[in-house]
Coordinates of C-alpha atoms in Angstrom, one line a residue:
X9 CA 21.7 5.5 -22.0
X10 CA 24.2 2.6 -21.5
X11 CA 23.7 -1.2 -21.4
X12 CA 23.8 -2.7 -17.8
X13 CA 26.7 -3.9 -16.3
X14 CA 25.3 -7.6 -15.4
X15 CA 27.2 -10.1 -15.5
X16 CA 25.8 -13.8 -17.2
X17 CA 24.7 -16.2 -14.3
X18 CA 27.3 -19.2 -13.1
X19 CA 25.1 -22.1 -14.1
X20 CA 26.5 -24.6 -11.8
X21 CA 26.1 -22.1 -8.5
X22 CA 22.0 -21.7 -9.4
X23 CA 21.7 -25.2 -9.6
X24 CA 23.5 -25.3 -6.4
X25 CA 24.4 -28.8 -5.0
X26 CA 27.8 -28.3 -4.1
X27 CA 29.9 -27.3 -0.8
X28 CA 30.8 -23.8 -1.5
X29 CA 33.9 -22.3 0.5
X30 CA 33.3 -18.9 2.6
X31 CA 35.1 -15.9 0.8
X32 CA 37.5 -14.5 2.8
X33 CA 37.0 -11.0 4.0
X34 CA 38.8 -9.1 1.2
X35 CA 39.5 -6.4 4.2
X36 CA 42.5 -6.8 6.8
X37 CA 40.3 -6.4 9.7
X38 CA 43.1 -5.3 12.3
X39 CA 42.0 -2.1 13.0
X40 CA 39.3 -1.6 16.7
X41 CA 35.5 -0.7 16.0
X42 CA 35.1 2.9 15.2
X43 CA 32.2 5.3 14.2
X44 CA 28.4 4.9 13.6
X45 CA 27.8 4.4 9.8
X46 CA 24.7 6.3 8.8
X47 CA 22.5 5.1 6.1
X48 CA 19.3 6.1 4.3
X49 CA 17.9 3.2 2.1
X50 CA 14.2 1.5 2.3
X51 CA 12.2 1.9 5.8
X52 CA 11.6 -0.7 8.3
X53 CA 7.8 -1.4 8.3
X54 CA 7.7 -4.3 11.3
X55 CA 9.9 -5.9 14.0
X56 CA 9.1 -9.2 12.6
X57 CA 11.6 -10.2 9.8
X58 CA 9.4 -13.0 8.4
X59 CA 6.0 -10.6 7.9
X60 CA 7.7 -7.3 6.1
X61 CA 6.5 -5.8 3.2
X62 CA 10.3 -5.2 1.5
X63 CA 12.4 -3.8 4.3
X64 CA 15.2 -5.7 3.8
X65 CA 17.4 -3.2 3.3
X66 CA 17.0 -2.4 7.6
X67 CA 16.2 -5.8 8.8
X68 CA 19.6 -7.8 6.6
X69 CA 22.2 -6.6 9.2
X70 CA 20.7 -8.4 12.8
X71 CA 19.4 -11.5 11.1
X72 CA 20.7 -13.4 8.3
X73 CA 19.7 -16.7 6.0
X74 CA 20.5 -19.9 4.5
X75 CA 21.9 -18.3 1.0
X76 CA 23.2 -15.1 0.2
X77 CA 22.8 -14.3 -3.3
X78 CA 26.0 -12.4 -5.2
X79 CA 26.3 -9.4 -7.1
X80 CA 25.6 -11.5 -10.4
X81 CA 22.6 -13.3 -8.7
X82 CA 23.9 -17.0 -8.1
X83 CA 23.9 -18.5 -4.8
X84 CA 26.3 -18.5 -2.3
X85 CA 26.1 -19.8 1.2
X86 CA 26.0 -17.6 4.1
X87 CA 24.2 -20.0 7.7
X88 CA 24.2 -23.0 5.3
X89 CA 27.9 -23.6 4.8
X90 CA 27.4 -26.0 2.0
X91 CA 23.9 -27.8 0.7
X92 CA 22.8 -30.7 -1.3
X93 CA 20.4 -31.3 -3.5
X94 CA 18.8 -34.9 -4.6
X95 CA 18.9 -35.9 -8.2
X96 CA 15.2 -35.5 -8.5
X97 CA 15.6 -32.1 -7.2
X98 CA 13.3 -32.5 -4.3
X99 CA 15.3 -32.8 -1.3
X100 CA 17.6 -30.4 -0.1
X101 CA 20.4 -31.1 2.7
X102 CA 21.9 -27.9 4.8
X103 CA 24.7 -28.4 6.5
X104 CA 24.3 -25.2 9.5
X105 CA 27.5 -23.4 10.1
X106 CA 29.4 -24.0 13.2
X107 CA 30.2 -21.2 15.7
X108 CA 27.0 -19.1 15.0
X109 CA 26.0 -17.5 17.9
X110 CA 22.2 -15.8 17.9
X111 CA 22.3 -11.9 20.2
X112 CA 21.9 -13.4 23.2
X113 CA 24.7 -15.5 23.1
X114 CA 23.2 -19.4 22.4
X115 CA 24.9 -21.0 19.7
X116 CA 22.6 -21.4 16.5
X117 CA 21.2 -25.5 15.6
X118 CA 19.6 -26.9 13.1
X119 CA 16.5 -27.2 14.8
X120 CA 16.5 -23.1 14.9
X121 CA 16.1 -23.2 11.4
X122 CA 13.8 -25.6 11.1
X123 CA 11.7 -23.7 13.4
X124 CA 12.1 -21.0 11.5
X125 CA 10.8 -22.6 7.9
X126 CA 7.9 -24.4 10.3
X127 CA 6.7 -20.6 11.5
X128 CA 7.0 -19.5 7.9
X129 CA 5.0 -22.1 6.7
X130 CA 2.3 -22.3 9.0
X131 CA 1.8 -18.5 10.2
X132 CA 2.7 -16.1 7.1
X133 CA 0.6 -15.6 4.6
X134 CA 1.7 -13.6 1.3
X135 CA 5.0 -13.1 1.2
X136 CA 7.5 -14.0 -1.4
X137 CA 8.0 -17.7 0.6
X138 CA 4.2 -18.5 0.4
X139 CA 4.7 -20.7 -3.0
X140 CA 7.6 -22.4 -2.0
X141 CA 6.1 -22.9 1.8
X142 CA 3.0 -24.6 -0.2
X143 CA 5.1 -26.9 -1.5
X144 CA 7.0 -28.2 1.3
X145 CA 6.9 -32.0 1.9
X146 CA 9.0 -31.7 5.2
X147 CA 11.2 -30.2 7.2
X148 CA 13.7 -31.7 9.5
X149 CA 16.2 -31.4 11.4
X150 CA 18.2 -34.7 12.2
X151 CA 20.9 -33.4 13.9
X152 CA 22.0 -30.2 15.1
X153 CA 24.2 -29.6 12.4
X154 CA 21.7 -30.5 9.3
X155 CA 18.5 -29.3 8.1
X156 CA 16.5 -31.3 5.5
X157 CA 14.1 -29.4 3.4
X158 CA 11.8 -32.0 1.3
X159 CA 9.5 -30.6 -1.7
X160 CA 6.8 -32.1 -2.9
X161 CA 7.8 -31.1 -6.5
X162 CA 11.1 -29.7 -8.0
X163 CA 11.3 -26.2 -7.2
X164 CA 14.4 -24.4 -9.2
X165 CA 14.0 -20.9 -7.2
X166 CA 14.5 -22.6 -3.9
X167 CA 18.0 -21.7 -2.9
X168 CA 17.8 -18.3 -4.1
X169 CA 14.2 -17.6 -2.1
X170 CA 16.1 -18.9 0.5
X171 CA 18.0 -15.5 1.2
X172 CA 14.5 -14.5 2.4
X173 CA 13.9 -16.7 5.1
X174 CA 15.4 -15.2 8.3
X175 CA 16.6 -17.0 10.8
X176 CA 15.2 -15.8 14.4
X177 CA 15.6 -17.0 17.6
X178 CA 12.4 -18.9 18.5
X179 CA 12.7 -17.3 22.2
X180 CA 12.7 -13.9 20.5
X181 CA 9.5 -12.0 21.9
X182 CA 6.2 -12.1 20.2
X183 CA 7.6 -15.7 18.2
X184 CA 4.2 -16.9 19.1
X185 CA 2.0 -13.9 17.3
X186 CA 4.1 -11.0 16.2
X187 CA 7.7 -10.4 17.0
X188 CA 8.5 -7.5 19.0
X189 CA 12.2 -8.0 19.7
X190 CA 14.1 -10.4 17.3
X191 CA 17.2 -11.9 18.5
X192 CA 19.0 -12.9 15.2
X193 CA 23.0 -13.5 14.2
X194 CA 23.8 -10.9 12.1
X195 CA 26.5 -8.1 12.6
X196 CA 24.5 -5.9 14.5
X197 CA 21.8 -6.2 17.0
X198 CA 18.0 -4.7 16.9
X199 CA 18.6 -1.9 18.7
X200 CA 16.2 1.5 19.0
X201 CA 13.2 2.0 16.5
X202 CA 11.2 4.5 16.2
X203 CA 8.8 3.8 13.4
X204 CA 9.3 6.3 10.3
X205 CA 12.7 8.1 12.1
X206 CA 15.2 6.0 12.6
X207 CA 16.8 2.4 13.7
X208 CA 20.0 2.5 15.9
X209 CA 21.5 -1.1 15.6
X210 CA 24.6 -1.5 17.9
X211 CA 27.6 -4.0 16.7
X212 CA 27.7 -7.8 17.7
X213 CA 30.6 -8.1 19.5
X214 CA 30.2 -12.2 19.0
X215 CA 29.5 -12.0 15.1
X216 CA 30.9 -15.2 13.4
X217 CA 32.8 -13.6 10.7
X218 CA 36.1 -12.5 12.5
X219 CA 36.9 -8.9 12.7
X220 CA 33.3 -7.8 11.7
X221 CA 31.1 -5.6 11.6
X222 CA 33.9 -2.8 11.5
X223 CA 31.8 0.2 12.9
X224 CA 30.2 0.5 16.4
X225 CA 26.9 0.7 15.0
X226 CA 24.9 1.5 11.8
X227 CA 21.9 4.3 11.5
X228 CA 18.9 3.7 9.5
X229 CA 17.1 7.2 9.1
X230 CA 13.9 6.1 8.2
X231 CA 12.5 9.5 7.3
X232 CA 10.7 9.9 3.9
X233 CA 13.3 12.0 2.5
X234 CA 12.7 12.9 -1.1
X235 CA 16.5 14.3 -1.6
X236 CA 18.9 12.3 0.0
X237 CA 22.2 13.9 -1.6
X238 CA 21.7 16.8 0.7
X239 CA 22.3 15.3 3.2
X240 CA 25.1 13.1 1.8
X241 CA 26.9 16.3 0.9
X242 CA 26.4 17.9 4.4
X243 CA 27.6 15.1 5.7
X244 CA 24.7 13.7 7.8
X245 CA 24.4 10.3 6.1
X246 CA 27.6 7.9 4.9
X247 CA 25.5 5.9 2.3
X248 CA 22.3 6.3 0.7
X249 CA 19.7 5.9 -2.5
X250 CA 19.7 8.8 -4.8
X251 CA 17.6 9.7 -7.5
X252 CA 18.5 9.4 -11.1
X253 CA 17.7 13.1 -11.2
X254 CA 20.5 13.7 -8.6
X255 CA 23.4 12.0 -10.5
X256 CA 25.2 14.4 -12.3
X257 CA 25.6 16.9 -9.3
X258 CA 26.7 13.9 -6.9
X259 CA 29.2 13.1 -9.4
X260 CA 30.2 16.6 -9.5
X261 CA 31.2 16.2 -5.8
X262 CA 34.5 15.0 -5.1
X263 CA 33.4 13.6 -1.5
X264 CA 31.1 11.2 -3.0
X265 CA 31.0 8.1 -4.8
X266 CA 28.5 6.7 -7.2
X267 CA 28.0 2.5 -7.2
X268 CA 25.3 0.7 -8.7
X269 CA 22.9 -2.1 -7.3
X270 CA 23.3 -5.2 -9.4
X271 CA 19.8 -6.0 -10.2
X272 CA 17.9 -3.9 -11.8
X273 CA 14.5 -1.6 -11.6
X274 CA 12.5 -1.9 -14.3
X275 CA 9.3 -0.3 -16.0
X276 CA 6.5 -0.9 -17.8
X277 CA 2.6 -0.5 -19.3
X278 CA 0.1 -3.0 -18.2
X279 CA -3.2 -3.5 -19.6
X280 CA -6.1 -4.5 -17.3
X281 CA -6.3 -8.3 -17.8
X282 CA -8.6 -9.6 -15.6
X283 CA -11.7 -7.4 -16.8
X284 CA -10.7 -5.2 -19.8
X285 CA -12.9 -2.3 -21.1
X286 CA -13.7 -2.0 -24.6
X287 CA -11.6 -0.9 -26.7
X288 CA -8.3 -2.0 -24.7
X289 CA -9.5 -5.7 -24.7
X290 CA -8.7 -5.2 -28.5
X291 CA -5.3 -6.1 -29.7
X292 CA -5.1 -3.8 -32.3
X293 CA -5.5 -1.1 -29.7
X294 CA -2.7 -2.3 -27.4
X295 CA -0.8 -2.8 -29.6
X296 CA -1.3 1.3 -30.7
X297 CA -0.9 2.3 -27.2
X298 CA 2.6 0.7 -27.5
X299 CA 3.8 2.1 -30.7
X300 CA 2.8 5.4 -28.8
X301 CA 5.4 4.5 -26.4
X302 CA 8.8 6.5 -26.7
X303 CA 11.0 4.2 -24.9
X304 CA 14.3 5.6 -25.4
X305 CA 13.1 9.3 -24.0
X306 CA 11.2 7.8 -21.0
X307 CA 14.0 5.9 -20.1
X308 CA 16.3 9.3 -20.3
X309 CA 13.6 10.9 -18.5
X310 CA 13.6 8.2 -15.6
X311 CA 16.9 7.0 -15.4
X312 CA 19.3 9.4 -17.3
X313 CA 22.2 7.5 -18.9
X314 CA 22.0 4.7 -16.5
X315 CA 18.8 3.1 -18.3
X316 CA 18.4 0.5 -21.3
X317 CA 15.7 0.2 -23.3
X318 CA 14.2 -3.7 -23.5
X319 CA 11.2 -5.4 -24.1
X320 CA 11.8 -8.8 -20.9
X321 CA 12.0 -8.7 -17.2
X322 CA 15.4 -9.5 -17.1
X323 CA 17.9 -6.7 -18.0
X324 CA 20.6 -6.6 -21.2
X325 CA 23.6 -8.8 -19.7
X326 CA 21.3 -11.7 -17.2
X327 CA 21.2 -15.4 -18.0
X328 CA 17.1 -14.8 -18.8
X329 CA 17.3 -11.8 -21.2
X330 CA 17.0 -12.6 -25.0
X331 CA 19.2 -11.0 -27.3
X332 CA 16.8 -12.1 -30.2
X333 CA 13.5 -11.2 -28.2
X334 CA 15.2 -7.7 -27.5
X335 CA 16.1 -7.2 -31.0
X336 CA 13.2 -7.8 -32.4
X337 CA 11.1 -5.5 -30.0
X338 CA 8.4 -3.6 -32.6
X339 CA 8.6 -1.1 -30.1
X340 CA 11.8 -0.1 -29.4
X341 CA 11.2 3.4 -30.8
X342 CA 8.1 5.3 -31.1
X343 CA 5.7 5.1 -34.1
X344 CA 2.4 7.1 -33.8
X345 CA 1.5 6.7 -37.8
X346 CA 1.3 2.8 -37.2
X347 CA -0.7 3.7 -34.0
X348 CA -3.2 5.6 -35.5
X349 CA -3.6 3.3 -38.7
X350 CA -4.5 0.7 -35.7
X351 CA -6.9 2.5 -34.4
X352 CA -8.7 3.2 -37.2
X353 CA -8.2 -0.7 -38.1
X354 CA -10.4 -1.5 -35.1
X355 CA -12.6 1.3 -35.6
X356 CA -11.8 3.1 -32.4
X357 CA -12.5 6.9 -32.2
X358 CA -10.4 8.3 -29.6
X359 CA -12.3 11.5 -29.0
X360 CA -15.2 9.9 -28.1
X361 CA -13.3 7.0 -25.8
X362 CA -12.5 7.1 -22.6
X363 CA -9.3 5.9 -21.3
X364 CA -8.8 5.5 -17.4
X365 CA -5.3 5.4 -15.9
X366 CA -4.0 4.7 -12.4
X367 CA -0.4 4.9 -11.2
X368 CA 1.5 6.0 -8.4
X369 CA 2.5 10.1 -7.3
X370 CA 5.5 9.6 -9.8
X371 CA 6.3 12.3 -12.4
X372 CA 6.6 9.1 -14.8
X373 CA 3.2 8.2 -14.6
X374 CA 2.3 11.2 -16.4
X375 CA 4.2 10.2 -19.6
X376 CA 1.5 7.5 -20.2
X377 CA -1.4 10.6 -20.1
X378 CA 0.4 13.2 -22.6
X379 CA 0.9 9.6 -24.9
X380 CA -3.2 8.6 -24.7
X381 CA -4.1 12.6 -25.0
X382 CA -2.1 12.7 -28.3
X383 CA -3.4 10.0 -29.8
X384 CA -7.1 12.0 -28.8
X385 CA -8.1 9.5 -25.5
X386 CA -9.8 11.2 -23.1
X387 CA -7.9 10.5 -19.9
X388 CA -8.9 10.2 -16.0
X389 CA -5.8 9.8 -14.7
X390 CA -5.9 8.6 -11.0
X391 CA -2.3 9.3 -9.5
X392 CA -2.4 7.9 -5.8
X393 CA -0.3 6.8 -3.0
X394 CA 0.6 3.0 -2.9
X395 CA -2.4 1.6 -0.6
X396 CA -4.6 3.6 -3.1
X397 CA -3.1 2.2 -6.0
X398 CA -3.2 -0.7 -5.0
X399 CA -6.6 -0.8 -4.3
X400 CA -8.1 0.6 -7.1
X401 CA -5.5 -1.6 -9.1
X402 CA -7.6 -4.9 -7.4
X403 CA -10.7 -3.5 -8.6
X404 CA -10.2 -3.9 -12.0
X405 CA -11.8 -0.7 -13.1
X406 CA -8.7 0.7 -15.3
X407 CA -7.6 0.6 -18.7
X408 CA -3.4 1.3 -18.6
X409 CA -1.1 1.1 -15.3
X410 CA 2.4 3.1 -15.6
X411 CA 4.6 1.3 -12.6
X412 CA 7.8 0.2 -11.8
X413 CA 9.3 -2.9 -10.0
X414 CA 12.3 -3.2 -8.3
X415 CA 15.4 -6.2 -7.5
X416 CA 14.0 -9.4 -7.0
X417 CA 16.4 -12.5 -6.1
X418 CA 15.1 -14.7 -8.3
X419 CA 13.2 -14.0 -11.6
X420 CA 10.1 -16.4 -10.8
X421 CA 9.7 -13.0 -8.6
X422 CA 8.8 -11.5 -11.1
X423 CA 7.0 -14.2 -13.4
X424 CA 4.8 -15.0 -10.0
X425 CA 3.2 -11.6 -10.1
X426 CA 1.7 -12.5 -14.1
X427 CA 0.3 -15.9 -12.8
X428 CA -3.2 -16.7 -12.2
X429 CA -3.1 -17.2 -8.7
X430 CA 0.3 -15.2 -7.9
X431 CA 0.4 -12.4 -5.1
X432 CA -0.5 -9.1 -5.8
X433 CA -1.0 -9.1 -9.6
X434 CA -3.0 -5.7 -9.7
X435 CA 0.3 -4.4 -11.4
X436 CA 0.1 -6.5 -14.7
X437 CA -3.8 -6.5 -14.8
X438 CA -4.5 -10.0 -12.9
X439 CA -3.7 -12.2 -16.3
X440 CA -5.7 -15.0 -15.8
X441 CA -3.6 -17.7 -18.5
X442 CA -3.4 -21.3 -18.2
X443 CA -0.9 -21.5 -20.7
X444 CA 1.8 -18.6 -19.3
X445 CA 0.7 -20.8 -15.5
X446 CA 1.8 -24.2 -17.2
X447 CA 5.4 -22.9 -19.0
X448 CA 5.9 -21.0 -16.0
X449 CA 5.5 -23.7 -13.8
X450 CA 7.8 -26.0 -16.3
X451 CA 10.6 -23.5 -16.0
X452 CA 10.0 -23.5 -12.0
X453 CA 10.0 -27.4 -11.8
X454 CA 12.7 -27.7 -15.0
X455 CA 16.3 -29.4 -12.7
X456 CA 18.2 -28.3 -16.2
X457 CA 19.0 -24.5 -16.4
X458 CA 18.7 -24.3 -19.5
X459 CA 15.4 -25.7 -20.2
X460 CA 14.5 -23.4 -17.8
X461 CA 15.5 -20.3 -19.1
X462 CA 13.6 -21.8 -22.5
X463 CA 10.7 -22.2 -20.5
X464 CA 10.9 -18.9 -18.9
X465 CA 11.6 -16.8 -22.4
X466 CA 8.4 -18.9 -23.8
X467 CA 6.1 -18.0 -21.1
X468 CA 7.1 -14.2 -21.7
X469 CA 6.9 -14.5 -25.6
X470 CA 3.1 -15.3 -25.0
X471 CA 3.2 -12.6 -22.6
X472 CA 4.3 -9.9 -25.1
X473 CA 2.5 -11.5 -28.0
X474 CA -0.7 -11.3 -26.0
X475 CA -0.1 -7.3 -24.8
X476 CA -0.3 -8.4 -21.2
X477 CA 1.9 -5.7 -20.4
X478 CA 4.4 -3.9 -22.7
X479 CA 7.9 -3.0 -21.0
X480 CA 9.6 -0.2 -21.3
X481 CA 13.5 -0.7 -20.2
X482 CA 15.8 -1.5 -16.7
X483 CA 18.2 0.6 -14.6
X484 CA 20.1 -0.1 -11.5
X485 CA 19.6 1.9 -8.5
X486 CA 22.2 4.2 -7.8
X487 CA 23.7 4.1 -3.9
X488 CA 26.2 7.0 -3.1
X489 CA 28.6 6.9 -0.1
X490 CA 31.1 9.4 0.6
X491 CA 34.8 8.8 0.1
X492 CA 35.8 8.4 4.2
X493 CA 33.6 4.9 3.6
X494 CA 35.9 2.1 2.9
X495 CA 34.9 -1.2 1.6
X496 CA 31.1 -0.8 0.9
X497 CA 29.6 -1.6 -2.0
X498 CA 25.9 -2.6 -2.5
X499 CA 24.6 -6.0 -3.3
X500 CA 22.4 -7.8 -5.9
X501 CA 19.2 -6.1 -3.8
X502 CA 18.5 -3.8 -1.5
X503 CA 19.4 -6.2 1.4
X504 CA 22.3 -4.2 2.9
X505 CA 24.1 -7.7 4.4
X506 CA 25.8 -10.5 2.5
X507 CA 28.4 -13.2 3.4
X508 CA 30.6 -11.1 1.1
X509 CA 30.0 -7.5 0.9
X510 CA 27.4 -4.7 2.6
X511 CA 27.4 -2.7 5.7
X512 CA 29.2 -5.0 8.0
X513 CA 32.1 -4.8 5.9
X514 CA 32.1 -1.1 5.8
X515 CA 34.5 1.0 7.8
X516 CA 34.5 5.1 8.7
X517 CA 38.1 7.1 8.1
X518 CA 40.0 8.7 5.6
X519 CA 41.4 6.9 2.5
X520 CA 44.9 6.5 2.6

């Protein structure tokens, strides 16, 4: 295993408030249109962009947002050329870009983007913008070239969330229920979808970055493909996900390339929070279960060489990991003497206790069953598909969750799911702690970064002190292309468009 290649966060860009320039395309972008680009990433589980479930890696290239967020997770603009942000960090004031044109041709206005926020706001529920959406004040749009976004409260993730809010056409069809047919801005248009195949998405000959998208059109297959390189190899797909597992024969092939996302997938233990069995509501016996965890060979067993071992939510390398915290991780390596001796501390017979774990259909999962079965638990372990285990998960009838989480844009994404009230906390127990709600909320409402991150690193010290969950380590997601793909490389998440980088910027041909 190697440490992550993250780079620290550029303070001043996450506390955004200044006018940003537009890169310039790093590409000469002289050459016609050629080729469909086909791609194999995440699926596409709706038409609309503002109710999916994590498809962003489809829906990114025919609509776009306010912010983009770069490969070390600061903010760059993308429809919002520039922004500014009052001194009481409440008020925020977009400045839309000129010469945006939507699919059908009408030029895109402020008031498109307050529409936009407005449908959020009053028609989603769930969703990643829900917390922010609570806290909105207003929304305006005072001219056609400025959008106001008022909060009732300081909200530090704001600009970042904002790379989540898809702009639409409010003529698109379905605006008023569901969206059927989005018109958005981005490099290529919604083309033809059919569910769990494949999305055909045809080039926008009127896209606002000049000389892009450089291929006709990209393919999404959308099949549930467990081995992707195959078909990489054979040719069939240009870019794809591939499994750790997969890495050292890819790398063997000399017509493909291995890049990295830049955020991270991590993994970890949780305890059930909400309504705890005994023993597990015990301490002592948490904090066994942990020593029983061999971080170091399930991270090789996951990830290969590309995984770290840590104990946070942010990876080895990000403004909000801890070098301290990390090094002082009483779990780092296994220790099953220690685990025992707590056990027998809190009087807890194994052989006689029952231990009941749910998870996913991953081979991981099963690492948490052979750990409980040594230490003598006797273990139901309930390996389902993700609506099951998510379901059981809610009903609180569960001792230990193995899981992993993927690339959020902002770390309150991942702080939200430990809060009281947060969405879908089934996968850290449903901790219920007014204390980790109220630091939490200090880091979200801190203006100063680095009261923030101090805020942030205390709410997770009482979550690790308090054996909420227990994590294991990070690794980025690997993304292969072959070699006649010329200036691809993925982003911060899986959203496969960025003002800077991603599939529009891609071209088909031999490297010269």
């Amino acid at each position: 295993m190697t440490d992550v290649p993250l780079n620290l966060l550029r303070r001043h860009l996450l506390l955004g408030g200044a006018a940003l320039a537009l890169p310039t395309a790093a590409i000469a972008q002289s050459a016609p249109r050629a080729g469909t680009l086909k791609v194999a990433f995440l699926g596409l589980d709706t038409a609309d962009p503002h109710r999916h479930t994590g498809s962003i890696a489809v829906q990114q290239v025919f609509v776009e947002t306010l912010t983009s967020i770069a490969d070390d997770g600061t903010v760059k603009p993308f429809l919002a050329s520039s922004w500014e942000i009052s001194p009481d960090g409440k008020r925020y004031t977009f400045t839309i870009r000129e010469g945006v044109r939507f699919h059908n041709g009408r030029l895109l206005t402020a008031e498109d983007v307050r529409a936009n926020a407005v449908r959020v706001r009053d028609q989603v529920r769930g969703g990643w913008l829900s917390t922010p959406m609570k806290l909105v004040e207003a929304l305006e749009a005072p001219d056609a070239r400025t959008f106001v976004m008022t909060m009732k409260e300081p909200y530090g993730p704001l600009l970042n969330l904002l790379s989540e809010l898809w702009i639409v056409a409010p003529e698109s069809e379905g605006w008023a229920q569901t969206i059927r047919q989005p018109i958005g801005t981005g490099p290529f248009r919604f083309g033809r979808w059919q569910p769990n195949v494949s999305f055909h998405a045809p080039a926008f000959a009127q896209y606002w970055q000049p000389g892009l998208p450089r291929a006709e059109a990209v393919e999404f297959s959308l099949r549930d493909d467990s081995d992707l390189s195959l078909a990489l190899r054979a040719g069939d797909l240009h870019i794809a996900r591939v499994g750790y597992d997969k890495l050292a024969s890819v790398r063997a092939d000399p017509a493909l390339e291995v890049q990295f996302m830049k955020d991270t997938t991590w993994w970890f233990w949780s305890f059930n929070n909400r309504n705890p069995r005994a023993p597990f509501n015990d301490i002592r016996v948490r904090q066994a279960v942990a020593y029983m965890l061999d971080k170091p060979a399930f991270m090789r067993f996951v990830a290969g060489d590309a995984g770290v071992v840590t104990n946070q939510m942010a990876a080895p390398g990000q403004f909000f990991w801890d070098k301290a915290m990390h090094d002082a991780d009483a779990h780092a390596t296994p220790n099953e003497d220690r685990a025992r001796a707590l056990l027998r501390e809190a009087g807890v017979n194994p052989a006689s206790t029952p231990c009941r774990i749910v998870s996913w259909q991953s081979p991981y999962t099963e690492i948490a069953g052979q750990a409980m079965r040594k230490l003598g638990f006797q273990v139901e372990h309930l390996a389902l598909d993700d609506i099951g285990a998510q379901r059981r998960l809610g009903q609180y009838d569960w001792d230990l969750a193995p899981f992993a989480s993927g690339p959020r844009a902002d770390i309150f994404l991942r702080f939200v799911r430990m809060m009281s009230d947060g969405p879908n906390p089934g996968l850290w127990g449903g901790t219920r702690d007014a204390e980790f709600d109220r630091l939490v909320d200090g880091a979200v409402a801190a203006v100063d970064l680095d009261e923030r991150r101090r805020l942030y690193l205390a709410a997770w010290q009482r979550a690790m002190d308090k054996y909420y969950t227990v994590v294991i380590g990070h690794a980025p997601e690997p993304i292969v292309n072959r070699r006649e793909v010329s200036g691809y490389s993925p982003g911060f998440t899986w959203g496969q468009h960025r003002v800077d980088g991603g599939l529009a910027f891609a071209a088909l041909g031999a490297r010269g």
